[in-house]
Structure formats: C-alpha cells, structure tokens
Amino acid sequence: MLRGHLIGHTHWDREWYRTRMSFLPKLVRLIDGLLEIIDRSPEYVSFMLDGQTIALEDYLTIRPSNRERLASAVQSGKIVIGPWYILPDELLISGESHIRNFLTGQETASAFGGASRLGYLPDSFGHPAQMPQILLGLGMDTALFWRGASHDMAHTEFYWLAPDGKSRVFCVHMPHGYGSMAALGGPAADTVRRLVDMMDSLGGKSKAGVVLLMNGSDHILAERDIPEVVAAFNGQGSDKRIQFSTLQDFLADLNAHLPETLETYAGPLCSGDRAVLLGGTLSTRMYLKQRNFAVQAAMERVLEPLVCHERLIGGRFDFAGYQRRLWRLILENHPHDSICGCSLDEVHDEMLTRFDVLEQLQDQLLEDTAERLQGREPPANDAECLLFEPTQDGLPSYAEITVDFDLALRQSVDFAASAIIEDNKPLPPPPAAVEAEDETGRRFSARILSAEPCDFVPRYSDFDLPRIYRANRVRLGLLLPGFSYGAHTLRFTKRAAAPPAPPAPADRIENEFYIVSFDPATAGFAVTDRKTGRVHTDAHRFVNMGDAGDEYTYSWPDEDRVVALSPSDPFEVTVSSGLVQTMRVSGVLRLPRGLSPDRKTRAEETVDCPFAVTVTLTPGVDRVDFDTRFDNAAHDHRLQVEFPAGVLCTHSAGSSAFAVTPHLIEQPVPQTWEEYPQSAQVTHGFADAGDGRYGVSLAARGLTEYEAVNRDGQTRLRLTLLRCVGWLSRDDLNTRHGNGGWSFETPGAQCLGTHSFSYSATWREGSWQTAGTYALADRRLHPAYIRQTVRAAAPAGNPLAFLSRLPGLVRLSAVKPAEAGNGVVLRLFNVADAPQEVCLPLPAGVGPVWRVSLDERRLTPMDTSDGALRFSIEPHEIMTFELT
C-alpha cells in the first residue's frame, strides 16, 4: 500500500514581491488563525512554520500577549519551528553565516520550547558541496530540499556526501516542490484526484512507498479542514492511504521501509534539470553582495577576533548581547529573496538601510574596543594606530590610511555657562614627512599622499559632550611588512623632509613579479609574468553581453552582440610611482542603450559609460591588483572582465562555504531542462583555472559570480561586475521554462549609476594549492584593519599571534567568543586535497582545549600538556575548538 504523509505548512518569504511590513499583517492573520485552529480542533495534528524562527519574533511585535499561547503550541508539537533563524540563500552567504543562522534559530526557539533538528532547505537556489558537513556538525543528519536535483537522481531518497568523503546526510528530494498539495479545499472529487495523481507520481520515484505531501505554499494560511480531507480520502476505498502528519513521523515511516542501500551523490546540488534553479541571482544587484561581504568580513575577520584578543589579555567586556544583535541584523538580509536581489526595489532599499545600521554599530564597537585597549598618551608629535591583521599568512601589503596630527581644541562646553567655547589656537604647518614603525621598533615605508588642515575632528566621551578639534589631516600610503595574525601598534612620527619619489615610467608599471602595460590593439592589459616569461596580451578585457532575463535568471537575447572596449574608443593612460606603481586607464565604454522593443536583439543606439581602471603593483606581492569605477548608463546587459589562464583546462574552481569547489567548464546540456545549465559559478572571493602546471587565480571583494570559458586554445576566467535587468520575473526567457516569480517591473535592478569594484589576478606555476595563491587572495579580500586611537595602544602583547603558525591550506573561519562561558572558539577548514598536520603553541593563560561541534557542543578534550594544540585535519574537513 502506498502511504502519504500530509504536512501542513507555510513558506514564509519575509519580503519579496511586497515589503516585509506589507506582509506582516498577513503573518499575524496566519498565526492568529493557526492558534484558533489549535484551540478548537484537537484533531489538527501539526503545522510547520517554514523551518525558521524569525516569523515568531515578527508576530510578537504585534501580538505580544500571545507569547504563552504560542509557546504552548510549540511545546505540544502543534506548531513546529526552526531549526534556522531565516531561510537563506545557501550559496551566497559565508560558511560562518550558516552556523550563526542555526545558533540564532536555536536560541530564539529555546524561549518557546525548542526547535526541529531537520535540515529543512525547501527553496534555496542551489546547495553548496559542504552542506552535509555543516548539517552534521550542527546535529542534523537529514536534508529535505526541492531545487538543484539533476536527472541522475532518479529516486527521492539518497545520500549526499561532503567533500571530506565521510560526512553523509540522508536526503529527501521534493520533486514537485514544497507546495504541491496547497489549497486542498474545493470539490471533494477534485481533491481526491489531485492526491491520487501526486501520490502516483511520487510513488514511482520512492524506494519505500512512503511519500511526502506538502499542504502549503508561499504565504498561504493554514487550512482548518485538513483532518476532514484526510478522512474523506481514506474513506474512498483506494489502495492508497494518507495521514495528517509531521516531518518527524514521515521520516520514521520512510526509514522503516527503505532498502539497505541507496545511491550516494557528492558535490554541490546546483542543477536546473528538474526545477528552475534561478542561478542568475549570483550576480543580480551586485551592490547587495558587496555590502554583505563587507559586513560579514567586519564581523568574522575583525570585530569578533579583536574581542577575543581583549578576552585573552584579561578583558571582561560583555560582548554577547552585541554579538546576538549584530548577527540578527546580518541574517535579516540573508533570506534567498533578499540577498539574491530578486524582490521589489523597495525591499532592497530597506536592505541598504539595514546594512547602514549594521555598519554603524560595527564601527562604533570597533572604535570602543580599540579605545579600551589604549594605554599611555602618545608623544605630542606622534600619532598612533591600532592595526589588526585578519589573515594568518604574514604577507606584505600596501595600505592607505588617514591620520590626524597636531590636534588642537576648537570647541568645548562650559557647563557652568551652558555654552560652547571657541578656541582659535592655530595649527602648526602640516608635516612634510613621517616615519613609521610598529610596536617592536620595526620600521617600514610611509609616504604622505596629501596633507591639509581640517577644522572638524570630533572626539566623544562618556563623561563629556563632544569636543571638536582642529588637526593636520594626512593621507598616508604604507608599505606594510608582514604581520602575525592579531593586534599590533603603528606609530607615526613627524619628520621635516621627505625623500623624493622615484620617477614614473612612461608606459608601464612593474615589480619583481610582473610588467604591466596597456595594449590599445587588444583594449586590454599586456601582463608579462616575470616568473616564467609568459606574456598575456589581453588581460582584463571588458566583455559585455545583452541580458534578456530577469532578476532570477540570465538569458541571452535571440541575437546577441558582444561589446568590448575598442582600440578606437577614447582613453587616457597615466602612470605614477611611489611606494607602489600604478597605472590608470580611463575612458568610455559605448554600450547599447538596452534591448530592442521586442527584446530579441540589443538596441543599435549606444550610451556612454565612463570607466576608470587603476592597476597596482606592490613590491614583494605576487599579484596584480585592479580597482575599477564604472558609470553604468545602459540597460539589460551583463558586464564582465576577462583574464586568460595561459593554458587550456577542463575544470575551474571557486571558493564557497568552507571549500574550494571544482566545476566542469564544458557542461553537458541534457535533452530536457527547466533552466539551461549555467556556466556561471559562485565564488566567495577566490576563483582559479589551471592545468596543474600553470594557471591564473582571481581574488574579488564582494563579487560573487565568475565564469570559465575555453576560447582560442586557452581557458579564460570572467569575473562578473554587473548584471542589469528590469523585471522581477518574465516568462519569455531563452534559458528558463516559465516564470520564476511575479512579473513586476524593477527598474532598480538595472543598477544605473556609479559602481566600484576591487579584484586581483595572480599567474602561477603549479596548482593553486602548491603556489599559495589562496593566501594571496585572502590578503586582498581582507586587508589589515587600521584605526587611529586617541591614546596609544597598550603594549599587552599579541595573544592571537599563534594562529600564524597554521599551514597555508588550513584556513581560519572564526575566532569568536564562545556562545557560553568566557572561552574563545577557533574554527578551521582544510582546502587541501591532502591531510595537514597542525601544531599551535597556545598563548599563556589558556586552559583546557576541547574539540567541539559546529554548534559548540563539547566532544573530546585535546591533549595540550606540552603547551601546544596538535592535530591532523583531513582533506576538506572543518574543525572547531574551544579554548577555555
């Protein structure tokens, strides 16, 4: 007998084709009605609130008096919540964000009686390769999902294996989505027919004869008559039975009837064979991805580690409440319809406000933490800065910072007179030069880029009103030596004279690794790799194509026209030399204004899009850095920059959550598909193409999509800068069947205006693993955090320096305050294909060290009797430790 489990649920997109406040009254009606059903209908088994808990918080802002009723319903199992705080896009957010999403969801749920521990992932636009290891590390051994399954997955039950080769979860695929049995009201005969047809379809794909029927869909309220629907179906005498159920009961029944062996699949689940994947969201509204990268990086790589530094030197600042608040704000922008950029313009305008609020709080906490670490007053002629090094590799870098010298009080408050007092003390002349050194006395190069008086330099105090100073504001270029991971002090002392800058070459820039010039013939840069003598003649070529898609999916027009910078287009090249050498190429890219009225071709009329590309070569750095400003005036297009690998490859590789994932370049196209196989892939900032002997690696700050193409006998990596469209969804795409959503116009998704992008390229011998280009990329993605302090940083040592002893392919993911207690949690992941042996000499004061799960449950104590933490980390393994 074929058995079906009918699950009452809703899929709650907090914001999408309406804003979150427009959706809020419907959420209140949903939960109000659900509580009424539970009170009046004891036969109503259960309702699943979409695997997330943020909806509870939203509801209680309107109905705080219903908290106890809601908690009672959760505790009785009538309402199932969690395990997540929000349902994110799994590809675009960081690995840490996945873990914090779970921790936040569990914390929220604890106030109501606890949450589900099922990996419910109903609507993500693809699933990263490491998701099985993430789920298992969070205590979940089952995943339920819809999008991403390929034609190879003939059955709805299988195992999914992570790249470490041992983390395996049981999967249930929902081939008809999470809303196949929504809206069961209506004529009984029609309802029976729908249920029979669906059970027949699912039964043919199940190895157990137990199928999942999802009664609910986007923003749909609970149907109170489901018990009657079930009774009526079971009373009509067929060989099929259904029960009103829960996911837990469904899985228990399913597992009891599964065969001993199931298929096992590995790698990311990102196929559009059987359901639309909506893969174009990797680059829709790229400005959102850039802002998200900035707030994640500030939290994971600077603020949390800096608080841990303070904790390890004896500080007792209570950061827990701030940590919870900040992560909630970050996660509010991570739902798939939010971070993917596939909502109304008004929704994404609100996201920008949330990013602003986040950055304000992060910046204030960073300033406060820096000031708590302050010590003595610096000498009058000095300025001092806190430097926090967020990478482990001790690599040199170039930085530009602003430092205020010669502070002179301009405005203060006379409390007795209740008046602001003006002080017109003049400033000395700005410094002509500065000398720079770190806390050990090690000197490094600093050059003044600009210096001028500034009349408004505020300083704030808890026990005074703001004081306003004058200062000589100096913009400095710094050639930073390699620093160990953690906190350092920089001191700048005024000097009378500056050494002259070396003369700039007329037509090229160079360091010991590269020579770069602009080649008008190819309208790209000619890069000579001095390590090998290879010359790449068309690096950083603009590639612009039409986009007749929508916010969900890229689609080429029927007749596309590829546009690149032409040798005849006007451009200007300027070269400068100082601590670093830079070349600036500015000009105009003439792009089609948009699509033709029938959207089948690109318009003949063009618009001017001014651009400026600045290329930087830094002494001692094997990397070519690009900073690009682009003024977009065109509609309906995709803008990429292309880098040749110098070799022909079968695979590329891109960073994702806790991994660098390989991708086949020439993807097969199945006979049937719902969304055409996408050649664009996700990156968390690192992308690579090589054949094991030579290749190119890219680093990209907040740019989340790359593409590898084989052309003219070599592989080329294309980094997407912009994808510009004007519709939430359309039904006339060449690359997708049907709509992805509702056909609202979204002019904001055309991304008109000025955009800035930062990225780099490194050409290397060997593979990216042997050449160390991941570390070079990490250095570019996460520059040193430098902040001037009112007083000098206290010389308390650097307790986090031991993390610079990590092997180069064992990467830091988190240095964070523990969720409970005063410990520090350290999370690492191995991007290598081989095991890595690790020996970390622990800082003074660290007590027992525990191996813990991703959600910080203690697993095993580590032997640190010799003062060091020693362990082996397997290929692609994620490991977490608690230092007490």
PDB file of N, CA and C in Angstrom, residues 840-842 846-850 861-871 881-884:
ATOM      1  N   LEU A 840      49.972  24.203  17.115  1.00  0.00           N
ATOM      2  CA  LEU A 840      49.764  25.589  17.514  1.00  0.00           C
ATOM      3  C   LEU A 840      50.210  25.776  18.958  1.00  0.00           C
ATOM      4  N   PRO A 841      51.301  26.523  19.197  1.00  0.00           N
ATOM      5  CA  PRO A 841      51.690  26.823  20.579  1.00  0.00           C
ATOM      6  C   PRO A 841      50.682  27.786  21.191  1.00  0.00           C
ATOM      7  N   LEU A 842      50.077  27.374  22.284  1.00  0.00           N
ATOM      8  CA  LEU A 842      48.969  28.139  22.841  1.00  0.00           C
ATOM      9  C   LEU A 842      49.460  29.328  23.654  1.00  0.00           C
ATOM     10  N   VAL A 846      45.716  30.048  28.592  1.00  0.00           N
ATOM     11  CA  VAL A 846      44.701  29.166  28.012  1.00  0.00           C
ATOM     12  C   VAL A 846      44.696  27.849  28.779  1.00  0.00           C
ATOM     13  N   GLY A 847      43.516  27.454  29.224  1.00  0.00           N
ATOM     14  CA  GLY A 847      43.378  26.218  29.983  1.00  0.00           C
ATOM     15  C   GLY A 847      43.040  25.060  29.071  1.00  0.00           C
ATOM     16  N   PRO A 848      42.163  24.171  29.495  1.00  0.00           N
ATOM     17  CA  PRO A 848      41.806  23.020  28.663  1.00  0.00           C
ATOM     18  C   PRO A 848      41.257  23.454  27.299  1.00  0.00           C
ATOM     19  N   VAL A 849      41.556  22.653  26.298  1.00  0.00           N
ATOM     20  CA  VAL A 849      41.062  22.878  24.948  1.00  0.00           C
ATOM     21  C   VAL A 849      40.180  21.693  24.578  1.00  0.00           C
ATOM     22  N   TRP A 850      39.009  21.994  24.031  1.00  0.00           N
ATOM     23  CA  TRP A 850      38.047  20.964  23.654  1.00  0.00           C
ATOM     24  C   TRP A 850      37.832  20.975  22.142  1.00  0.00           C
ATOM     25  N   PRO A 861      38.179  16.199  24.859  1.00  0.00           N
ATOM     26  CA  PRO A 861      39.270  17.084  25.303  1.00  0.00           C
ATOM     27  C   PRO A 861      40.522  16.824  24.475  1.00  0.00           C
ATOM     28  N   MET A 862      41.281  17.878  24.249  1.00  0.00           N
ATOM     29  CA  MET A 862      42.531  17.768  23.497  1.00  0.00           C
ATOM     30  C   MET A 862      43.714  17.728  24.467  1.00  0.00           C
ATOM     31  N   ASP A 863      44.738  16.984  24.115  1.00  0.00           N
ATOM     32  CA  ASP A 863      45.952  16.906  24.931  1.00  0.00           C
ATOM     33  C   ASP A 863      46.833  18.118  24.617  1.00  0.00           C
ATOM     34  N   THR A 864      46.962  19.019  25.575  1.00  0.00           N
ATOM     35  CA  THR A 864      47.813  20.203  25.402  1.00  0.00           C
ATOM     36  C   THR A 864      48.864  20.252  26.507  1.00  0.00           C
ATOM     37  N   SER A 865      49.288  19.081  26.972  1.00  0.00           N
ATOM     38  CA  SER A 865      50.201  19.014  28.120  1.00  0.00           C
ATOM     39  C   SER A 865      51.547  19.674  27.835  1.00  0.00           C
ATOM     40  N   ASP A 866      51.948  19.731  26.558  1.00  0.00           N
ATOM     41  CA  ASP A 866      53.217  20.385  26.240  1.00  0.00           C
ATOM     42  C   ASP A 866      53.031  21.842  25.828  1.00  0.00           C
ATOM     43  N   GLY A 867      51.826  22.396  26.097  1.00  0.00           N
ATOM     44  CA  GLY A 867      51.569  23.801  25.777  1.00  0.00           C
ATOM     45  C   GLY A 867      51.217  24.052  24.330  1.00  0.00           C
ATOM     46  N   ALA A 868      50.936  23.011  23.577  1.00  0.00           N
ATOM     47  CA  ALA A 868      50.608  23.175  22.163  1.00  0.00           C
ATOM     48  C   ALA A 868      49.371  22.359  21.821  1.00  0.00           C
ATOM     49  N   LEU A 869      48.638  22.842  20.862  1.00  0.00           N
ATOM     50  CA  LEU A 869      47.482  22.132  20.324  1.00  0.00           C
ATOM     51  C   LEU A 869      47.928  21.449  19.042  1.00  0.00           C
ATOM     52  N   ARG A 870      47.954  20.120  19.045  1.00  0.00           N
ATOM     53  CA  ARG A 870      48.407  19.346  17.896  1.00  0.00           C
ATOM     54  C   ARG A 870      47.250  18.486  17.380  1.00  0.00           C
ATOM     55  N   PHE A 871      47.091  18.486  16.075  1.00  0.00           N
ATOM     56  CA  PHE A 871      46.041  17.652  15.491  1.00  0.00           C
ATOM     57  C   PHE A 871      46.314  17.507  13.997  1.00  0.00           C
ATOM     58  N   PHE A 881      37.382  24.240  17.767  1.00  0.00           N
ATOM     59  CA  PHE A 881      37.935  24.039  19.103  1.00  0.00           C
ATOM     60  C   PHE A 881      37.466  25.156  20.018  1.00  0.00           C
ATOM     61  N   GLU A 882      37.354  24.807  21.300  1.00  0.00           N
ATOM     62  CA  GLU A 882      37.079  25.819  22.320  1.00  0.00           C
ATOM     63  C   GLU A 882      38.299  25.930  23.222  1.00  0.00           C
ATOM     64  N   LEU A 883      38.852  27.139  23.323  1.00  0.00           N
ATOM     65  CA  LEU A 883      39.964  27.436  24.221  1.00  0.00           C
ATOM     66  C   LEU A 883      39.389  28.060  25.476  1.00  0.00           C
ATOM     67  N   THR A 884      39.562  27.398  26.602  1.00  0.00           N
ATOM     68  CA  THR A 884      38.970  27.898  27.846  1.00  0.00           C
ATOM     69  C   THR A 884      39.997  28.656  28.657  1.00  0.00           C
TER      70      THR A 884
END
